[in-house]
CSV table of C-alpha atoms in Angstrom, one decimal:
chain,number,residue,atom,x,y,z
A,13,UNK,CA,0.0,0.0,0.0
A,14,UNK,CA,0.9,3.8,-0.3
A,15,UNK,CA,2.7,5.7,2.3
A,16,UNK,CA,-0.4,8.1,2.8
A,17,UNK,CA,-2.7,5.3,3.3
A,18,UNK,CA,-0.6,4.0,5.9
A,19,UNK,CA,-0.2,7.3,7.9
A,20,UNK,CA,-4.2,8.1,7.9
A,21,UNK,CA,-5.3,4.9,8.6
A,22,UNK,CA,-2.3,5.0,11.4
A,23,UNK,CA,-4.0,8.6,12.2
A,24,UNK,CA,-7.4,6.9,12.8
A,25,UNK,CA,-6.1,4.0,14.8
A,26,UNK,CA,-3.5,6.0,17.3
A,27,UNK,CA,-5.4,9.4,17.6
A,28,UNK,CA,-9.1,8.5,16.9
A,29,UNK,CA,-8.8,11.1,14.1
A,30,UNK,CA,-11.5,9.8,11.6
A,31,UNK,CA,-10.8,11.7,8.6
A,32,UNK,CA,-7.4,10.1,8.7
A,33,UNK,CA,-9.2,6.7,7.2
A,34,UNK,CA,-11.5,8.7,5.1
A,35,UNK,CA,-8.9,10.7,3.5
A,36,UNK,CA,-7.0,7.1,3.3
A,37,UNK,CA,-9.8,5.5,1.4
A,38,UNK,CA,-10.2,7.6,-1.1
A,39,UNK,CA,-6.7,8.3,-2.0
A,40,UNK,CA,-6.5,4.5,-2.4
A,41,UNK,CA,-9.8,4.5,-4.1
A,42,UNK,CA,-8.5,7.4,-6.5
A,43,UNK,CA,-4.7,5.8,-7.8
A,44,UNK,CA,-6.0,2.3,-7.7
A,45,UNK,CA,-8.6,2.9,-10.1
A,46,UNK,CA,-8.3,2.3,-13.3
A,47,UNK,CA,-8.7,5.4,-15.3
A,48,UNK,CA,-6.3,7.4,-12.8
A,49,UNK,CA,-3.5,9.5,-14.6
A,50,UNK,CA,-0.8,7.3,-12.9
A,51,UNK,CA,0.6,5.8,-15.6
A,52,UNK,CA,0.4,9.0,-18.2
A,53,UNK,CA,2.1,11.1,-15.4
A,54,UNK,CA,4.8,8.7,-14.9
A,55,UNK,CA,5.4,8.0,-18.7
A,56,UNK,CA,5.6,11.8,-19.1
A,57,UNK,CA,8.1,12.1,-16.1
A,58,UNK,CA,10.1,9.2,-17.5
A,59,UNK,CA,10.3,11.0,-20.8
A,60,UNK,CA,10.5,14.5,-19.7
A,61,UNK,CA,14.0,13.1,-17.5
A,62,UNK,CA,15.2,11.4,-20.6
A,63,UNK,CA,14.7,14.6,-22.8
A,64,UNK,CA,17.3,16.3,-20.1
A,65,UNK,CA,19.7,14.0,-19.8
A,66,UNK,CA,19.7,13.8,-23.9
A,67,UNK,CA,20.0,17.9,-24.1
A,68,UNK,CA,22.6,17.9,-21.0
A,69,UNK,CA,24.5,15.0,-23.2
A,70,UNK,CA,24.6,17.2,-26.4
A,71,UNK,CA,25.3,20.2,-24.7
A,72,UNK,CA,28.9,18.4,-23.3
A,73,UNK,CA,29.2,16.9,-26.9
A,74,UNK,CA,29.4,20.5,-27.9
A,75,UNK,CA,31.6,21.6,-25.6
A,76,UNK,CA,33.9,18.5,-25.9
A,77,UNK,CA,34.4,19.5,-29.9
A,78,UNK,CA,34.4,23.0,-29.7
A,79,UNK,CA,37.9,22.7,-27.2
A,80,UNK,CA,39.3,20.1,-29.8
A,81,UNK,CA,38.9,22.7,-32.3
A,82,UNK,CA,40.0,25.6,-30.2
A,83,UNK,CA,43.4,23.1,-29.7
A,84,UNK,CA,44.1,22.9,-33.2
């Protein structure tokens, strides 16, 4: 289970806080469904990181040939 499910159930049980299990159930009932933008946001994340670390990459190619050329 999620970290935040944990913690409001552990809310209810310890402190007899009921919104704690309320707010736990439904953000369960929300990212385990199946039309929840889980996967999108975490193929867009995945990409986004790959997109940097390609630029960063290209950007040190760069850099790397322009002092071979500034050497000759």
């Amino acid at each position: 289970m999620y970290t935040p499910v944990w913690g409001g159930y552990l809310l209810h049980i310890l402190f007899k806080i009921k919104w704690g299990s309320v707010v736990a159930t439904t953000y369960l009932a929300f990212w385990a469904g199946p039309f929840t933008p889980y996967f999108p946001l975490c193929i867009a994340i995945t990409l986004g990181i790959k997109r940097l670390f390609e630029k960063r990459k290209n950007n040190n190619d760069d850099k790397a040939d322009e002092d071979e050329n500034s050497n000759d």
